[in-house]
Tab-separated table of C-alpha atoms in Angstrom:
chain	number	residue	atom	x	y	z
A	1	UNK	CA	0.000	0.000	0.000
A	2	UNK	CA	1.708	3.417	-0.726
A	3	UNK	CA	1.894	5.647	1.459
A	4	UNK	CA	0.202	9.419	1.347
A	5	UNK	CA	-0.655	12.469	3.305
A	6	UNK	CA	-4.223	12.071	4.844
A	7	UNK	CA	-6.130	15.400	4.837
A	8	UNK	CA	-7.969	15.989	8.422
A	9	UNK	CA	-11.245	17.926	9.110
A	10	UNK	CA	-11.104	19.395	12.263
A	11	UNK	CA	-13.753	19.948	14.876
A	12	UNK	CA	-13.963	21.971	18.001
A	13	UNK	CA	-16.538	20.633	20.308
A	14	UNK	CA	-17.273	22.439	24.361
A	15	UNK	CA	-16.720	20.134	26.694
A	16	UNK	CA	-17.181	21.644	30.261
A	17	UNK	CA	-16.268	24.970	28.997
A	18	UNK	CA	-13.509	23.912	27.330
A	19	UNK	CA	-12.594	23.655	23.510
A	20	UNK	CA	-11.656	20.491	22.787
A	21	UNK	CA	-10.062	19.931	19.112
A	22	UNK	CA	-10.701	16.682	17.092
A	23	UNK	CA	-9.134	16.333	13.714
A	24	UNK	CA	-10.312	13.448	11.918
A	25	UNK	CA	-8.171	12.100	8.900
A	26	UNK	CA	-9.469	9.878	5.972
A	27	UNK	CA	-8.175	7.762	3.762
A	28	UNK	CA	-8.775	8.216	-0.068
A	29	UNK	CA	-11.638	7.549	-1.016
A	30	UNK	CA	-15.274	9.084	-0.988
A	31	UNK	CA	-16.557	5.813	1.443
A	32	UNK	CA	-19.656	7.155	3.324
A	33	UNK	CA	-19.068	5.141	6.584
A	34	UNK	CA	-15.655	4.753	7.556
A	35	UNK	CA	-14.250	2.154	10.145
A	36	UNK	CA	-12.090	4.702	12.225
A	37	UNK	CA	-9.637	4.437	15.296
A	38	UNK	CA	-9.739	7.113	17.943
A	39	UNK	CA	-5.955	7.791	18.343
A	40	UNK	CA	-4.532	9.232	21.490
A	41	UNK	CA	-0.890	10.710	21.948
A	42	UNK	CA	1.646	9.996	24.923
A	43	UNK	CA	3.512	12.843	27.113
A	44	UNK	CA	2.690	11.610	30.783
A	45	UNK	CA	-0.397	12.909	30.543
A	46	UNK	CA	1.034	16.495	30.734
A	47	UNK	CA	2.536	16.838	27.789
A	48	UNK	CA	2.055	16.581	23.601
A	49	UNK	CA	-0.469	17.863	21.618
A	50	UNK	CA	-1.927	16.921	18.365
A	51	UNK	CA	0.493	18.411	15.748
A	52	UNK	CA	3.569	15.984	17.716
A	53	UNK	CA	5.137	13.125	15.365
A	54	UNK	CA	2.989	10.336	17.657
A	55	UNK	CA	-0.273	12.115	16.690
A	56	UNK	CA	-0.420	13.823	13.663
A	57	UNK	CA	1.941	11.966	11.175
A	58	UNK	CA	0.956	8.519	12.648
A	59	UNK	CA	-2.912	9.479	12.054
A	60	UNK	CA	-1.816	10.135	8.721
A	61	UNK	CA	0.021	6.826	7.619
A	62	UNK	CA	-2.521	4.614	9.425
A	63	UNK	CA	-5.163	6.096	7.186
A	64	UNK	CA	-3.250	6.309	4.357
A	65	UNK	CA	-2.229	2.258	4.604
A	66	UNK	CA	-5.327	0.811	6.453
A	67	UNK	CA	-8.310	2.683	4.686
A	68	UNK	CA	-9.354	3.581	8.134
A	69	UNK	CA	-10.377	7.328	9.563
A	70	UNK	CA	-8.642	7.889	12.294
A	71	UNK	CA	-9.742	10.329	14.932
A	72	UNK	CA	-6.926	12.397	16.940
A	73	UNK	CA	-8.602	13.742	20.055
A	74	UNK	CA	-6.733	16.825	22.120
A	75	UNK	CA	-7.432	16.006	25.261
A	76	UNK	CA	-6.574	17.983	28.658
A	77	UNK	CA	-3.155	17.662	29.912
A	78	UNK	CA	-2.934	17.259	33.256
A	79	UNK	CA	-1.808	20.444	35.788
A	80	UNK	CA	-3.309	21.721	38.474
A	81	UNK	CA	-6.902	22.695	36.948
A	82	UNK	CA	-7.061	19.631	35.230
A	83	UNK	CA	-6.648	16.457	37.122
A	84	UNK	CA	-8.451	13.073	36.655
A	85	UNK	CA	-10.938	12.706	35.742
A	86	UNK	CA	-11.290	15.445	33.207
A	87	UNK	CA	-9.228	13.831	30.685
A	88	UNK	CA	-11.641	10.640	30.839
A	89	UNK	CA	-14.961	12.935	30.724
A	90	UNK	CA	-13.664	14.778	27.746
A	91	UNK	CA	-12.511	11.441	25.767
A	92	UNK	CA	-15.712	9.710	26.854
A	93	UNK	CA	-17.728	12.838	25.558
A	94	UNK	CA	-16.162	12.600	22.159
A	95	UNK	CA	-16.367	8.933	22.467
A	96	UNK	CA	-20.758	9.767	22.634
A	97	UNK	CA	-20.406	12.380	20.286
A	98	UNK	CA	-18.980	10.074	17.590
A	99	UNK	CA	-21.449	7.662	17.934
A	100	UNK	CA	-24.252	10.995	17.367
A	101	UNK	CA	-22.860	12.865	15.272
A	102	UNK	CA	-20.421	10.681	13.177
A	103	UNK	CA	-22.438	9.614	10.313
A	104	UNK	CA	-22.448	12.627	9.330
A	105	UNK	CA	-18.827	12.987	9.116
A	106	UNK	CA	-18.502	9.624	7.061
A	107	UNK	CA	-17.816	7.098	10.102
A	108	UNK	CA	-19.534	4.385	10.745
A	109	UNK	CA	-20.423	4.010	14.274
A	110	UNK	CA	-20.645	-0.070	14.268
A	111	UNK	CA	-16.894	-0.005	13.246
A	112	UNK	CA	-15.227	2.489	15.755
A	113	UNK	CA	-11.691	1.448	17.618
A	114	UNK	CA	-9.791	3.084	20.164
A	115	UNK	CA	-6.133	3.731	20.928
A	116	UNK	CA	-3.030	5.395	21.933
A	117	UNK	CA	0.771	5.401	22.376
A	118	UNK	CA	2.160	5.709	26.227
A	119	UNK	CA	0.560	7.707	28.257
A	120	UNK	CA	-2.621	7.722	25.668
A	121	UNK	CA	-2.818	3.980	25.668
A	122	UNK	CA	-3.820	4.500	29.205
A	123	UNK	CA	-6.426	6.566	28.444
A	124	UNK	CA	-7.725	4.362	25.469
A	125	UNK	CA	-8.039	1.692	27.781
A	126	UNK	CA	-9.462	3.608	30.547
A	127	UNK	CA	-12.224	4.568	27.979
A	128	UNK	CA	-12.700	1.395	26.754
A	129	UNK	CA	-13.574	0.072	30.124
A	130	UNK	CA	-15.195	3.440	31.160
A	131	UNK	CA	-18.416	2.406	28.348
A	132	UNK	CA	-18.231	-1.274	28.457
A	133	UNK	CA	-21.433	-1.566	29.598
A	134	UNK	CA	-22.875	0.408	26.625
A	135	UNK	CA	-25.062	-0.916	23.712
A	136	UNK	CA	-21.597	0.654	21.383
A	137	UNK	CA	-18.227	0.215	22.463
A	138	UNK	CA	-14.796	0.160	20.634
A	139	UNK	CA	-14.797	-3.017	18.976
A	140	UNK	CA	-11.161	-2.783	19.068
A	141	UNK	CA	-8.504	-1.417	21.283
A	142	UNK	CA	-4.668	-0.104	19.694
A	143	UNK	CA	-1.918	0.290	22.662
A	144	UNK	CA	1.734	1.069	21.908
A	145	UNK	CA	4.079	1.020	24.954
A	146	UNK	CA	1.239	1.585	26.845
A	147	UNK	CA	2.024	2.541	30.317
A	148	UNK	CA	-1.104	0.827	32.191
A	149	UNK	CA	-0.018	1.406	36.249
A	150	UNK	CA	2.784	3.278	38.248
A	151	UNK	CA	4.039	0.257	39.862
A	152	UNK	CA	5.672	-1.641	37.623
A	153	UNK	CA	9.011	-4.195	38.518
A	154	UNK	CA	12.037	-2.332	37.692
A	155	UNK	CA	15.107	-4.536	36.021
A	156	UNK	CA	18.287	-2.971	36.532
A	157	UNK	CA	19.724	-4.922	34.303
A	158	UNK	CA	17.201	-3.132	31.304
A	159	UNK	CA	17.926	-0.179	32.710
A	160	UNK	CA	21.208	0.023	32.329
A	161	UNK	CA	20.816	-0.721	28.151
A	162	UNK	CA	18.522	2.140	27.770
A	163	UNK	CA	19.585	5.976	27.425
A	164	UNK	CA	18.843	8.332	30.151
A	165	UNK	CA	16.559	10.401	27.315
A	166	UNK	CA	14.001	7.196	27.527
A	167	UNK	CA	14.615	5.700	30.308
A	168	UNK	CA	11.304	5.658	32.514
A	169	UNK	CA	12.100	5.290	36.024
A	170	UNK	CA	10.311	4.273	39.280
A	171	UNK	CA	10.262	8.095	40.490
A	172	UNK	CA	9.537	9.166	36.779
A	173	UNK	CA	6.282	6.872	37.007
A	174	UNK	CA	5.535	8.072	40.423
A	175	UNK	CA	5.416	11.991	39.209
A	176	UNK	CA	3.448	11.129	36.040
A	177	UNK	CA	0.428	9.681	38.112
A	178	UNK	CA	0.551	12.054	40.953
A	179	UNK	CA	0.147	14.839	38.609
A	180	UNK	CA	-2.159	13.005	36.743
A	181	UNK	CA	-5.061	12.578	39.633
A	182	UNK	CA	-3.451	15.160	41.940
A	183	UNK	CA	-2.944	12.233	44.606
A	184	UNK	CA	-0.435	10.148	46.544
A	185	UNK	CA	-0.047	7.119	45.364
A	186	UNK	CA	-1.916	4.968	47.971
A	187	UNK	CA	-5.226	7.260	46.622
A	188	UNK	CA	-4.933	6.460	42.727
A	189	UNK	CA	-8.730	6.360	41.479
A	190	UNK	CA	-9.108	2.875	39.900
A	191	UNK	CA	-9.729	4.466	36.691
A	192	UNK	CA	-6.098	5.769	36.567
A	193	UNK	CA	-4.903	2.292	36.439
A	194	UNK	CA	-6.632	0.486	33.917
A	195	UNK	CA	-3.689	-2.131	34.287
A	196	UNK	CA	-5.385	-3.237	37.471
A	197	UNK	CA	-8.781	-3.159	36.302
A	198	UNK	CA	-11.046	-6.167	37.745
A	199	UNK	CA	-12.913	-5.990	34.259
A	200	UNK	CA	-10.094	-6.719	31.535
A	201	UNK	CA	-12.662	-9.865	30.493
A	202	UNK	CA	-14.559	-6.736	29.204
A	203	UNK	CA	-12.058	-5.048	26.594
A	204	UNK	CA	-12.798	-5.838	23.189
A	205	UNK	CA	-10.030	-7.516	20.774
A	206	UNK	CA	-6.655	-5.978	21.714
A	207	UNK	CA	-3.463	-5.160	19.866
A	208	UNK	CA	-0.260	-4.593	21.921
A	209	UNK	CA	3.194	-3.103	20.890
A	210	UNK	CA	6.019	-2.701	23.280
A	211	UNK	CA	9.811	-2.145	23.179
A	212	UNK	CA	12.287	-4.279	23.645
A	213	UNK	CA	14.211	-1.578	26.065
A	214	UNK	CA	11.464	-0.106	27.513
A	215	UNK	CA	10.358	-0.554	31.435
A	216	UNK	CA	7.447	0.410	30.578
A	217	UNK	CA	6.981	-3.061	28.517
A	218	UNK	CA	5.975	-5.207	31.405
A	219	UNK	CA	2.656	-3.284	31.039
A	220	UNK	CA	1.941	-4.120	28.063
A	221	UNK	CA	3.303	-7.556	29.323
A	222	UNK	CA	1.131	-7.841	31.893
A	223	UNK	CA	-2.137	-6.661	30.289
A	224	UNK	CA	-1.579	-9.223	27.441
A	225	UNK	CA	-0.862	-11.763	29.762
A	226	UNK	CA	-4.252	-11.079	31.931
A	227	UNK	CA	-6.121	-11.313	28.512
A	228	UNK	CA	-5.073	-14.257	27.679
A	229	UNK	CA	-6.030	-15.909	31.122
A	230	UNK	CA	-9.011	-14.024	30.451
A	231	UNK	CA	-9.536	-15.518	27.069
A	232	UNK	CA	-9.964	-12.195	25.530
A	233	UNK	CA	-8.406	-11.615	21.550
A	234	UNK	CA	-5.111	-10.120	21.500
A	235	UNK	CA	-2.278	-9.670	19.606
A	236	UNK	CA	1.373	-8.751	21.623
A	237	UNK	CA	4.417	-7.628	19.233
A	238	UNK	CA	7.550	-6.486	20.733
A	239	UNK	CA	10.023	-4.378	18.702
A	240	UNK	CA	13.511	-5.939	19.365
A	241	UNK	CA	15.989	-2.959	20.312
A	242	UNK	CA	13.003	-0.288	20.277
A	243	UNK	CA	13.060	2.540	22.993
A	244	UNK	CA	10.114	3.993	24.244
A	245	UNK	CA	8.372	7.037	22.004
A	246	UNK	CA	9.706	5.262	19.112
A	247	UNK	CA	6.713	6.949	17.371
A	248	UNK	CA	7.856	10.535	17.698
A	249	UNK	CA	11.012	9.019	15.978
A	250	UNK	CA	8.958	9.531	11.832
A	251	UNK	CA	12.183	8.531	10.359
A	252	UNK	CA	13.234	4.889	12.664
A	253	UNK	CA	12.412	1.408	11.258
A	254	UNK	CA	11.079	0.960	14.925
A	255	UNK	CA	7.715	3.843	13.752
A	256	UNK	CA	7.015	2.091	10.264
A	257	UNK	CA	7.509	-0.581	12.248
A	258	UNK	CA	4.476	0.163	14.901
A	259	UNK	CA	2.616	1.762	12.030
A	260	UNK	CA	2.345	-0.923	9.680
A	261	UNK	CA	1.544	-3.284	12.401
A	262	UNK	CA	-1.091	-0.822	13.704
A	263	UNK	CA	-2.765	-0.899	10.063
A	264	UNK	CA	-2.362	-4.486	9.397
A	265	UNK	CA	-4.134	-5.064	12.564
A	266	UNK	CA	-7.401	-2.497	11.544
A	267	UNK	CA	-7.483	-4.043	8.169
A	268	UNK	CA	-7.720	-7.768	9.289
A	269	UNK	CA	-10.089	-6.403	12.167
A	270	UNK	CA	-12.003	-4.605	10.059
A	271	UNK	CA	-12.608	-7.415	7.654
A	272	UNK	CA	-13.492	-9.559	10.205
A	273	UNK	CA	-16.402	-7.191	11.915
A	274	UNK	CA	-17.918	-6.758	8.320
A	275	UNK	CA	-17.848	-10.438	7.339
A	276	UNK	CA	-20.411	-11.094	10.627
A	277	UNK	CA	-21.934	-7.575	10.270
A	278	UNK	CA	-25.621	-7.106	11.935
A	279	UNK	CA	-26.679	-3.628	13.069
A	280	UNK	CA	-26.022	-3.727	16.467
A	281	UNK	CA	-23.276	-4.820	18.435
A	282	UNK	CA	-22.544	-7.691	20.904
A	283	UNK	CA	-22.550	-6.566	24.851
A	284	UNK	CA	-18.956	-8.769	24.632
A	285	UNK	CA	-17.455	-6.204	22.729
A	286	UNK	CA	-16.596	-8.840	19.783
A	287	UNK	CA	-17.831	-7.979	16.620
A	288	UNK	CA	-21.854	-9.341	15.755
A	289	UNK	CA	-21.959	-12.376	14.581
């Protein structure tokens, strides 16, 4: 498949008195109900925005290559006004929104995935979980080095291949969090931590990229591990020698990498859900059958 720019419309939508930007990119194509993938970007929840490497250039090859729309969403970064959960009632409001007001912006509702790099996969998963209960959900969920919890086992040994620039430490992980919900760490809301969720059975078909020298991979690790006890689709690729934020990296064999992976993934997904289409969804999150 070759590869293109992908034009975005972009939408500005009041959320609790705040704007809240959402650029959606599409393929080629003049398609009139787009399987998309809402695609959030890493920082540590307090930093990024939607014209970084990780959200606007990967938005653009995954459409390009997979045919999909793919929704970037610019969510509140966390400070001192802005603390969990704001960033989940925004993302869930645009989640609701979509399923509105999509149609009318070419995307079909029935075929809507979620997912994000880092920092961003936790919220994708958060949000997945957040509306599992709901007659729509993702029927698919995208994490790249997602970073799922704050406590996660430390290898010195790892540690030592990976440059200071990437490295995510214990005390790094710490400060992400307690900025993120404004707590100590004995206080984290559940819903922080989607890596410790008691409902995991509940997430729909997963993909999972991680990095070889990355802490941070024993979350994705760990998550893929619980689904599989949990007998729950999913797909775990780890990128030997990657570093973590390989995808703000445009010009690294390690972001084609991800990317291509990321678009295979939606395509065979994709085929899938429409090969058992009905009009309505399965409570299981899998696609109707």
């Amino acid at each position: 498949m070759a590869r293109s720019s992908s034009p975005y419309t972009r939408v500005v939508l009041d959320v609790g008195g705040r704007d809240v930007e959402v650029r959606i990119y599409y393929p080629e194509g003049d398609a009139m109900d787009f399987a998309s993938l809402i695609w959030l970007h890493g920082g540590g929840f307090r930093h990024g925005s939607l014209d970084m490497v990780e959200s606007d250039l990967v938005a653009r090859e995954v459409s390009s290559l997979s045919g999909h729309a793919v929704v970037c969403v610019d969510y509140a970064l966390a400070s001192a006004t802005a603390r969990y959960p704001t960033q989940l009632i925004e993302l869930e409001y645009v989640w609701h929104w979509l399923l509105d007001k999509g149609q009318g912006y070419r995307l079909d509702p029935h075929q809507l995935r979620i997912g994000g790099a880092s920092a961003g996969g936790n919220l994708a998963a958060a949000v997945a979980l957040a509306v599992r209960n709901e007659e729509l959900r993702p029927v698919g969920l995208a994490l790249v080095y997602p970073v799922l919890e704050w406590d996660i086992p430390q290898d010195p040994q790892l540690a030592e291949q990976i440059p200071e620039r990437t490295l995510i430490s214990t005390r790094s992980l710490r400060s992400m969090f307690e900025a993120y919900t404004g707590t100590d760490l004995t206080r984290v809301p559940a819903g922080a931590v989607p890596g410790r969720s008691t409902a995991l059975s509940a997430l729909p078909s997963t993909l999972i990229v991680t990095a070889e020298l990355d802490t941070v991979r024993y979350s994705g690790r760990s998550l893929a591990a619980s689904l599989a006890q949990l007998g729950v689709p999913h797909v775990l690729t780890e990128l030997p020698g990657a570093l973590h934020g390989f995808l703000d990296e445009q010009d690294s064999a390690d972001f084609h990498a991800a990317v291509d992976e990321i678009s295979r993934w939606l395509v065979t997904e994709g085929e899938l859900c429409k090969k058992n289409r009905t009009r309505t969804h399965r409570m299981d999150g899998t696609c109707p059958t």
